[in-house]
mmCIF file of C-alpha atoms and ligand atoms in Angstrom:
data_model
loop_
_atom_site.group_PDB
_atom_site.id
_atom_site.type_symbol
_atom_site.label_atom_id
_atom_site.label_comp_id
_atom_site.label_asym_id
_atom_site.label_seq_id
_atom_site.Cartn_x
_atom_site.Cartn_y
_atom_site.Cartn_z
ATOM 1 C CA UNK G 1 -72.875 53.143 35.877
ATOM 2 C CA UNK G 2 -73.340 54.162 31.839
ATOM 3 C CA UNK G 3 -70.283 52.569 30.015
ATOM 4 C CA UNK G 4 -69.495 54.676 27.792
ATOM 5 C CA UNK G 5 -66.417 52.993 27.304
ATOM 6 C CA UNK G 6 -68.244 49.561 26.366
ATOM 7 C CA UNK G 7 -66.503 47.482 23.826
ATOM 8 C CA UNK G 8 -63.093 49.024 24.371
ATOM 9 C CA UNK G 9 -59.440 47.670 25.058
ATOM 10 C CA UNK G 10 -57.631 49.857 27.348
ATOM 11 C CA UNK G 11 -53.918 49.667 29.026
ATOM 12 C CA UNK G 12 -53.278 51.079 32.043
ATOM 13 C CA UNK G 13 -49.110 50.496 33.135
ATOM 14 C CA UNK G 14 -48.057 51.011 36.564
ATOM 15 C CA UNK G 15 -51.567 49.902 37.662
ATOM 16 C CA UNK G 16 -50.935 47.580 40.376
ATOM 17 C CA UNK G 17 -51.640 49.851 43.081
ATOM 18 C CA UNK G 18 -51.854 53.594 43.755
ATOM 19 C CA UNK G 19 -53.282 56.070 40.915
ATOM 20 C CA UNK G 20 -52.852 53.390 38.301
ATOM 21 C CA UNK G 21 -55.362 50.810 40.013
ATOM 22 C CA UNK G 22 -58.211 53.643 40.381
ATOM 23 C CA UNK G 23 -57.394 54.465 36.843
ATOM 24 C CA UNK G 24 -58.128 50.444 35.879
ATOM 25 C CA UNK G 25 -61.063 50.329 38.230
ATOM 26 C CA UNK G 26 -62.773 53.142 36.696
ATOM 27 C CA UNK G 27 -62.385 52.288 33.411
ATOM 28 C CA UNK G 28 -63.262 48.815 33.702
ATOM 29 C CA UNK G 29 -66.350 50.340 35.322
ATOM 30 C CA UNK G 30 -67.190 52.324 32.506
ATOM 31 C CA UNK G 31 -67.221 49.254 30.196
ATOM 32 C CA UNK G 32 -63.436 49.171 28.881
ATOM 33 C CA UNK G 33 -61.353 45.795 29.008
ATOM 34 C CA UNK G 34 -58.314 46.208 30.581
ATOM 35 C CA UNK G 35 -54.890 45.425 30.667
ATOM 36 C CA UNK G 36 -53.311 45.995 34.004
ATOM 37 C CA UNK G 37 -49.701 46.432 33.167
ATOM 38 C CA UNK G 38 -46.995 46.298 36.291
ATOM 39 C CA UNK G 39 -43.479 45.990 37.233
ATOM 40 C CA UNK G 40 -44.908 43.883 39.909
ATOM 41 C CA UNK G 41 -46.398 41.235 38.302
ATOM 42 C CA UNK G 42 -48.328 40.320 41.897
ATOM 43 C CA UNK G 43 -49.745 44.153 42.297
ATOM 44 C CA UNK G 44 -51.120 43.687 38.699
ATOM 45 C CA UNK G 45 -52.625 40.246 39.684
ATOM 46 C CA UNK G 46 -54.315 41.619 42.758
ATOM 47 C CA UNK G 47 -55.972 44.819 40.419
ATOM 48 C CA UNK G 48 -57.189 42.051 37.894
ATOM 49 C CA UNK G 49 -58.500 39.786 40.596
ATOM 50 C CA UNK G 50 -60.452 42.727 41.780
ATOM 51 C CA UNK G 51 -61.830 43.208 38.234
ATOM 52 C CA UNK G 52 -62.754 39.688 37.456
ATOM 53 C CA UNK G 53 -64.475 39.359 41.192
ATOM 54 C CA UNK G 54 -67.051 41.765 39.689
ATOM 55 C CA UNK G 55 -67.024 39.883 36.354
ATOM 56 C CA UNK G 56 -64.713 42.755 34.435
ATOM 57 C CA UNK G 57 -62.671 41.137 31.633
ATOM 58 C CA UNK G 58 -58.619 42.410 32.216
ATOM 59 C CA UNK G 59 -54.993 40.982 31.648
ATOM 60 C CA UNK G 60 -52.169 41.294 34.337
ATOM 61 C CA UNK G 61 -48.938 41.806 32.335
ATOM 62 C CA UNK G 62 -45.448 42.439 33.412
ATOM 63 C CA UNK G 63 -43.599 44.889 32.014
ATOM 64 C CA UNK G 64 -40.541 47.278 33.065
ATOM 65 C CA UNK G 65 -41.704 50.525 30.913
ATOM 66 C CA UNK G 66 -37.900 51.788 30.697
ATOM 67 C CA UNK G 67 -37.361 49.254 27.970
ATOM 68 C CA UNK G 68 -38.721 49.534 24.723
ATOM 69 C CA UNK G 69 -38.843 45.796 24.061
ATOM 70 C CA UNK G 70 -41.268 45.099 27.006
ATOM 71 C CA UNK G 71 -43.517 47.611 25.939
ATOM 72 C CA UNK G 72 -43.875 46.285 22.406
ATOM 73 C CA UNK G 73 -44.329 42.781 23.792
ATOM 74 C CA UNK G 74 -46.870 44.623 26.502
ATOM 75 C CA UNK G 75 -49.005 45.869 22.734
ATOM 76 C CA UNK G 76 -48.406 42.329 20.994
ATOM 77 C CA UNK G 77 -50.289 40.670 24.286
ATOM 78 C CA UNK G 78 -53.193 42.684 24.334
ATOM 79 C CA UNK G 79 -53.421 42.348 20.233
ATOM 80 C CA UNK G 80 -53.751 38.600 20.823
ATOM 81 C CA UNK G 81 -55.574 38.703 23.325
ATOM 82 C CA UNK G 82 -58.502 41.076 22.294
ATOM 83 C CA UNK G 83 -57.748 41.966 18.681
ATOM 84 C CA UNK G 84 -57.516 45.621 19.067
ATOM 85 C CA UNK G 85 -56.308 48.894 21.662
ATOM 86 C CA UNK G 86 -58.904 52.233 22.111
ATOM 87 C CA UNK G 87 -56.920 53.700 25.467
ATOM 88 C CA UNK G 88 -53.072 53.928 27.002
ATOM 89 C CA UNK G 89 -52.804 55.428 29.928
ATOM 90 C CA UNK G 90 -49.393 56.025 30.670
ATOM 91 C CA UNK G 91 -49.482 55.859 34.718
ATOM 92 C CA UNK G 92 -46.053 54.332 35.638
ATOM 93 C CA UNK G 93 -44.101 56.561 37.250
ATOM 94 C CA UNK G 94 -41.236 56.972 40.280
ATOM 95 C CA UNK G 95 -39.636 60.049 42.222
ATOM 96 C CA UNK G 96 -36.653 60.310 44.286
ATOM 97 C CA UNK G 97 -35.774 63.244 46.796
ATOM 98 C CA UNK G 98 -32.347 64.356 46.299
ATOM 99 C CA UNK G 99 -30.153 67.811 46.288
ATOM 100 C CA UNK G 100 -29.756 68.671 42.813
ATOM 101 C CA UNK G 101 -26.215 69.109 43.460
ATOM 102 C CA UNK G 102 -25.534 65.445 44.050
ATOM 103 C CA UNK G 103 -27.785 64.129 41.090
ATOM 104 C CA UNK G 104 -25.806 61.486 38.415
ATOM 105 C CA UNK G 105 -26.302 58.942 36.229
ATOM 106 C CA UNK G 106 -27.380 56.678 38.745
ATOM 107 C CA UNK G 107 -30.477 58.970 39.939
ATOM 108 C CA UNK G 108 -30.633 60.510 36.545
ATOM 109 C CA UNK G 109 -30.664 57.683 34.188
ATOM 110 C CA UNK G 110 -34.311 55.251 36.341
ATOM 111 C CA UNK G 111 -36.070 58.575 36.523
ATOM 112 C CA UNK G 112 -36.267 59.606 32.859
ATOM 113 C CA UNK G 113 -36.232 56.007 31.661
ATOM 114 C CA UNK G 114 -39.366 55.014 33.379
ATOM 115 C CA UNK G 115 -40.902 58.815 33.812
ATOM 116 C CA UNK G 116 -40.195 59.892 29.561
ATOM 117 C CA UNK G 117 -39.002 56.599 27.930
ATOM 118 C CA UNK G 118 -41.304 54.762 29.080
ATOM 119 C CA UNK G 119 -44.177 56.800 27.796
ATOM 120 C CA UNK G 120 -42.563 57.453 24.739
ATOM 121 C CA UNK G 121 -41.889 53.413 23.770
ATOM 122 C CA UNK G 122 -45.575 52.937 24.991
ATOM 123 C CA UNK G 123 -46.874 55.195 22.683
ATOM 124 C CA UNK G 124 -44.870 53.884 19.793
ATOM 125 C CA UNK G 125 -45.652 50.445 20.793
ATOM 126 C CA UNK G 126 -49.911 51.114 20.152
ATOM 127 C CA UNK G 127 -49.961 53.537 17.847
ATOM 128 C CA UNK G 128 -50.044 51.015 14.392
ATOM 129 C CA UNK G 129 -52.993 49.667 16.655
ATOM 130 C CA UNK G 130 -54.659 53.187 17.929
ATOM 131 C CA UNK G 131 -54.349 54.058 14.091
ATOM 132 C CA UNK G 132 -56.453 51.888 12.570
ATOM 133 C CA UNK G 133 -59.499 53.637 13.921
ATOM 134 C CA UNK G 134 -60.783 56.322 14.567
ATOM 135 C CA UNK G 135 -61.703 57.571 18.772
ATOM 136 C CA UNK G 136 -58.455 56.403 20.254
ATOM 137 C CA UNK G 137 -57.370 57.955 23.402
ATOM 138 C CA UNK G 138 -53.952 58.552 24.728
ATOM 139 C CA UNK G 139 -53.368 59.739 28.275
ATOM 140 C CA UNK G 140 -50.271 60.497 30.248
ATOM 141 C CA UNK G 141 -49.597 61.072 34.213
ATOM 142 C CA UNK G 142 -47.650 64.242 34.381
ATOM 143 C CA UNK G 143 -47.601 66.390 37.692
ATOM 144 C CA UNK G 144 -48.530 69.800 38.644
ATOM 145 C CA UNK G 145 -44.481 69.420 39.241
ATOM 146 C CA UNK G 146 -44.197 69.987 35.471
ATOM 147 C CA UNK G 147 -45.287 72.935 35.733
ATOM 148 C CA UNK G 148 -43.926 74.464 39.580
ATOM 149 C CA UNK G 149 -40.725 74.798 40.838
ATOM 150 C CA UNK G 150 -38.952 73.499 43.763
ATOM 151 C CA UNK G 151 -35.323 71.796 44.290
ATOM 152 C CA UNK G 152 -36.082 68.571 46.029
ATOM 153 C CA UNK G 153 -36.991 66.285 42.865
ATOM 154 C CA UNK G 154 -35.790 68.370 39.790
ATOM 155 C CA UNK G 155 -35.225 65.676 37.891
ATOM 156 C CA UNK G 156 -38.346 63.752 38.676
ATOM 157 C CA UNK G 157 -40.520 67.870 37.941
ATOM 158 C CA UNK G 158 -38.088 67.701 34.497
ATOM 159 C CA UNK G 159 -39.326 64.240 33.350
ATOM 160 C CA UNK G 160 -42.663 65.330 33.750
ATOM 161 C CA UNK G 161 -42.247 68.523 31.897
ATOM 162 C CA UNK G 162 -40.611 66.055 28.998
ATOM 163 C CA UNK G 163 -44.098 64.574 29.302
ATOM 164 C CA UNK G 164 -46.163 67.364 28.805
ATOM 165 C CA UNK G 165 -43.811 68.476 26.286
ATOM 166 C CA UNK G 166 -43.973 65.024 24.566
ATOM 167 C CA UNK G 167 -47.824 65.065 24.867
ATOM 168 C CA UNK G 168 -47.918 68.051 22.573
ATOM 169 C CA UNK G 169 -45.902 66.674 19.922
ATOM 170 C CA UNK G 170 -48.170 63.268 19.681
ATOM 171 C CA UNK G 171 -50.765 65.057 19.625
ATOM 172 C CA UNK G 172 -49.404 66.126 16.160
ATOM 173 C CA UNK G 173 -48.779 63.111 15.430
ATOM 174 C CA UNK G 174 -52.053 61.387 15.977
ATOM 175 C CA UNK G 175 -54.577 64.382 15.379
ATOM 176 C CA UNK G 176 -55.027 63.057 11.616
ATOM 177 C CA UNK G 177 -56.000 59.423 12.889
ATOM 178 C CA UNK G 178 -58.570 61.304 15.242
ATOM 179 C CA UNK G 179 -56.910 59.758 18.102
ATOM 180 C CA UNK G 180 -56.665 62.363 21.516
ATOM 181 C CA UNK G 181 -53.401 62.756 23.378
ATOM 182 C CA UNK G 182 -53.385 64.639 26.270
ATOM 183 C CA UNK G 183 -51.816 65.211 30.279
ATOM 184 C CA UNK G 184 -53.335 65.195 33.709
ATOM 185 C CA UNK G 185 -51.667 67.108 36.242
ATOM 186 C CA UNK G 186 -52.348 65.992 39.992
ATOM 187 C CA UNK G 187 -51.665 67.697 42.796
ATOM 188 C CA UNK G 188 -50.567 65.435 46.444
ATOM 189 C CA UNK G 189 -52.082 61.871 45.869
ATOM 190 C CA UNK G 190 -52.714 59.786 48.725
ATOM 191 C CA UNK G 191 -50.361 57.076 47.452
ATOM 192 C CA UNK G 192 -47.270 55.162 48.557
ATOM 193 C CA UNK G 193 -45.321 57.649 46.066
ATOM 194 C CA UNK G 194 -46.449 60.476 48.751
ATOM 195 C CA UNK G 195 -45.931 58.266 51.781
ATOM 196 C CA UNK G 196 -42.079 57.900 50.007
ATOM 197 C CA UNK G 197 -42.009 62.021 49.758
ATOM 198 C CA UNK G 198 -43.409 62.622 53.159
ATOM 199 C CA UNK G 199 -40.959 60.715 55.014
ATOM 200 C CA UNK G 200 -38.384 62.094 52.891
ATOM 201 C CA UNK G 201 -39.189 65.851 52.982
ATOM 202 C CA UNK G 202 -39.666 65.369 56.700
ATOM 203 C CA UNK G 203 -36.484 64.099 57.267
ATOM 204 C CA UNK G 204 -34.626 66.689 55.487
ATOM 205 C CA UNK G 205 -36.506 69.466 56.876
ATOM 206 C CA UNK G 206 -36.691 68.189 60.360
ATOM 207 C CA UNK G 207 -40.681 67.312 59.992
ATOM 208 C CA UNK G 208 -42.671 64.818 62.055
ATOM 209 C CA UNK G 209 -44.523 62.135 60.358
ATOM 210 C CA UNK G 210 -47.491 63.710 57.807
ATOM 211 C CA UNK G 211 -46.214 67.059 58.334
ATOM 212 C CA UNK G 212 -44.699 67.669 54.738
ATOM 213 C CA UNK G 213 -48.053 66.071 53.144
ATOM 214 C CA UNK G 214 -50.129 68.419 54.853
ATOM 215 C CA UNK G 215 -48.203 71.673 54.364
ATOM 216 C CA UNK G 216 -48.528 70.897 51.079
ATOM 217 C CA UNK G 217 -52.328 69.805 50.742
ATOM 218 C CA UNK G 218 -53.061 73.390 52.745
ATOM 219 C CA UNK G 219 -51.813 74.946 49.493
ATOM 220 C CA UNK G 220 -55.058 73.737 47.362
ATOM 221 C CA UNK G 221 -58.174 76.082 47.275
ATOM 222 C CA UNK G 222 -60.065 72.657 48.073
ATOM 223 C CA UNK G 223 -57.967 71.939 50.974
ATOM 224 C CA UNK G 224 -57.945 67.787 51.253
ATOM 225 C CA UNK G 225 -55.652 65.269 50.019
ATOM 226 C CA UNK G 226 -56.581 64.192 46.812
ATOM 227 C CA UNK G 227 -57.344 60.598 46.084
ATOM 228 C CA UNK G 228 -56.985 58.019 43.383
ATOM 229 C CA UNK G 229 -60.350 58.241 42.363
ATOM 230 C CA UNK G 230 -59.830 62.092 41.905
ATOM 231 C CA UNK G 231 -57.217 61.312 39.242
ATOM 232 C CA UNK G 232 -59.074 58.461 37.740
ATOM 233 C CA UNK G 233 -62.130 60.763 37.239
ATOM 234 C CA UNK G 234 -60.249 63.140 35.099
ATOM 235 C CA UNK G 235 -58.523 60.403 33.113
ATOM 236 C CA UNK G 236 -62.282 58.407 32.535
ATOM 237 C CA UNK G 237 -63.519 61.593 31.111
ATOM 238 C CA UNK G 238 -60.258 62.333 28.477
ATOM 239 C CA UNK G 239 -60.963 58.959 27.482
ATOM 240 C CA UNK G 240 -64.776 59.172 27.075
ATOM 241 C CA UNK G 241 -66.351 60.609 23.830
ATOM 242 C CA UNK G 242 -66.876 63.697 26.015
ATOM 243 C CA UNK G 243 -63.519 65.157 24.949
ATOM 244 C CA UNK G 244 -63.098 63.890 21.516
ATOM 245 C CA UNK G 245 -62.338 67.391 20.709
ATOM 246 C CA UNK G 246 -59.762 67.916 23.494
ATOM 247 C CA UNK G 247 -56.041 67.173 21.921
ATOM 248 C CA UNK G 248 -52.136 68.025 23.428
ATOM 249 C CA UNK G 249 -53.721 69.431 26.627
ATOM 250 C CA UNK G 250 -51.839 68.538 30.435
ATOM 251 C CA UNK G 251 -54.994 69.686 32.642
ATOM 252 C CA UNK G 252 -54.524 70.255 36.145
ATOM 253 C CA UNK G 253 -56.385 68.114 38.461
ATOM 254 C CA UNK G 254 -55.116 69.099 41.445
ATOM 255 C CA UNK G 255 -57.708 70.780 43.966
ATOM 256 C CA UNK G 256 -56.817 74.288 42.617
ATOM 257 C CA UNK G 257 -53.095 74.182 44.034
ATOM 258 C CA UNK G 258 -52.002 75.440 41.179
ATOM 259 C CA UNK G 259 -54.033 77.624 38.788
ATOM 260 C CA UNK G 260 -52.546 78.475 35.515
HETATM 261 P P1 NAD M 301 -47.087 54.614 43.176
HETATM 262 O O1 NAD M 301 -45.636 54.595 43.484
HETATM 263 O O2 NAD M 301 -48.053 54.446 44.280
HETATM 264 O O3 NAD M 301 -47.407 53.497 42.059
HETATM 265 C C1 NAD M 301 -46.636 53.420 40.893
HETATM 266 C C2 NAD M 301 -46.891 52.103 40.189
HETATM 267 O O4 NAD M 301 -46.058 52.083 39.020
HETATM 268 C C3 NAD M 301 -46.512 50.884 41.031
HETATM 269 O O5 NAD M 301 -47.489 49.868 40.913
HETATM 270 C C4 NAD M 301 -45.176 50.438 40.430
HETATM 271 O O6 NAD M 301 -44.925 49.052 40.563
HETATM 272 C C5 NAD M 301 -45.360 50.846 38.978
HETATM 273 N N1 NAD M 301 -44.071 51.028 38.300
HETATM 274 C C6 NAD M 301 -42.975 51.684 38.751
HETATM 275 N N2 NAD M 301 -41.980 51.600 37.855
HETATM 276 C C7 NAD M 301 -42.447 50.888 36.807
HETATM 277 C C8 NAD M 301 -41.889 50.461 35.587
HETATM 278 N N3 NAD M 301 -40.610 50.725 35.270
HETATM 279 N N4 NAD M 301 -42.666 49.766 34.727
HETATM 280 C C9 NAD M 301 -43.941 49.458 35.049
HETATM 281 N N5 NAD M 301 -44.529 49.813 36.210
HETATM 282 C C10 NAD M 301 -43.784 50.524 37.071
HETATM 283 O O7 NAD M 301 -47.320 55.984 42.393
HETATM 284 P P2 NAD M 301 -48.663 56.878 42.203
HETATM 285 O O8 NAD M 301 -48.668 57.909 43.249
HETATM 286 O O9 NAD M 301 -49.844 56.003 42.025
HETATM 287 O O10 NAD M 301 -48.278 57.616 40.837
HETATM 288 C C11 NAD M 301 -48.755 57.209 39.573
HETATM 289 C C12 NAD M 301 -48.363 58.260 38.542
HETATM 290 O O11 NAD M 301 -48.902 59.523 38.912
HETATM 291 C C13 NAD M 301 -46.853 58.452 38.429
HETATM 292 O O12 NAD M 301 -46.515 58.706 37.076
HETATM 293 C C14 NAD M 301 -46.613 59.701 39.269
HETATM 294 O O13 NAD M 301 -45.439 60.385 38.879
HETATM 295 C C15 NAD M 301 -47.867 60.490 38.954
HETATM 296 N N6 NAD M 301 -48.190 61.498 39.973
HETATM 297 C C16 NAD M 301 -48.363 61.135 41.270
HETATM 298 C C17 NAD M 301 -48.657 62.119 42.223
HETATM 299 C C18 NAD M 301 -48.856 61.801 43.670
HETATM 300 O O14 NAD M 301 -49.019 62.753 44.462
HETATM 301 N N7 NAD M 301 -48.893 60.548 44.105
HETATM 302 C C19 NAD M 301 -48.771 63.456 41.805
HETATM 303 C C20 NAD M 301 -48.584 63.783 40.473
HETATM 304 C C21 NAD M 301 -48.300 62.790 39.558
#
């Protein structure tokens, strides 16, 4: 594969399994080291034994996103470990179904902690690093839910608004330093996240198994689930030189479910 990516440090958090991993994978692929950053220290493991089988250098590091601390320490690691950070991709995420009516603290408090904090204390965490040169890429997980409406997750579809929103204002920030921050927007992800939301949405609307994934997958123009590697294509190309002159953009990658 061309590595256009060759000689660069990257971060991926929440890359232990799902979207994250394919996001590692590919850019390890494309030349980038990479620091697999997890809640679950053993999911990270497993991605970086998958890199190093194929002779890819990458880190496994714990770290809870929702506090600022760990992400800091998460920067300081990778700094002494390879001197220098090109690429965060900020793929840690969670959802929860629940009426909107019944939402508190409890629900409200995890789901913009890990969703928005956490992509806000990862960005502060690099950016003396992503500063110091020019070509830096930023890259956040948003949702097409950002951007639709529906009253199963609102809080989950408003953290990822706060991310898109956020994603503009960094890209303020970091336009002078020539470093890119922008959004991907997937659609229905084959991941344990959507095995989570099927069951749920099933059970509340009286669905058998798969049912609410595939009502939902019949709404894009290119009518299959979308994969990882779908995800991981769009986020290898905002991070390539390809779209140095792409900045505070969420793009869609979603099979045409949603068009605007
Ligand atoms: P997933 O649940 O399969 O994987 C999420 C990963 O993030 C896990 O490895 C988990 O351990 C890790 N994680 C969770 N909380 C964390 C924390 N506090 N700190 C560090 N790591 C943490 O999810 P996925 O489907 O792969 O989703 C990845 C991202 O893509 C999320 O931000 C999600 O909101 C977004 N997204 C997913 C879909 C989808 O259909 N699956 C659609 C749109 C957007």
């Amino acid at each position: 594969m061309n590595q256009p990516l060759q000689s660069k440090v990257a971060i991926v958090t929440g890359a232990g399994r799902g979207i994250g991993r394919a996001i590692a994978l590919r850019l390890a692929a494309e030349g980038a080291r990479v620091a697999v950053a997890d809640l679950d220290l053993g999911a990270a493991e497993d991605t970086v034994a998958t890199l190093s089988a194929t002779g890819q250098e990458a880190l496994a590091v714990q770290v809870d996103v929702a506090d600022r601390a760990q992400c800091f320490a998460l920067a300081e690691r990778v700094l002494a470990r390879w001197g220098r950070i090109d690429i965060l991709v900020n793929n840690a995420g969670i959802v929860q179904v629940k009426p909107w009516q019944e939402l508190t603290d409890a629900d409200l408090d995890p789901t913009l902690a890990v969703n928005f904090k956490g992509v806000l204390y990862c960005c502060q965490a690099v950016a003396p690093a992503l500063e110091k040169q020019p070509g830096g890429k930023i890259v956040n997980l948003a949702s097409i839910a950002a951007k639709t409406a529906g009253t199963a997750f609102v809080h989950y579809n408003a953290s990822k608004a706060a991310v898109v929103a956020l994603t503009r204002c960094l890209a303020v920030h970091f336009a002078p330093f020539a470093v890119n921050v922008n959004s991907v927007c997937p659609g229905i992800v084959d991941t344990r996240m959507w095995e989570y939301l099927d069951y749920e949405l099933g059970e509340s609307q009286g669905l058998p198994k798969g049912e609410a994934l595939r009502q939902r997958v019949a709404r894009a123009l290119l009518n299959r689930v979308e994969k990882p590697e779908d995800v991981a294509g769009a986020v290898a190309y905002l991070c390539s030189p390809n779209a140095d002159y792409i900045t505070g953009q969420s793009i869609n990658v979603c099979g045409g479910m949603y068009l605007q």
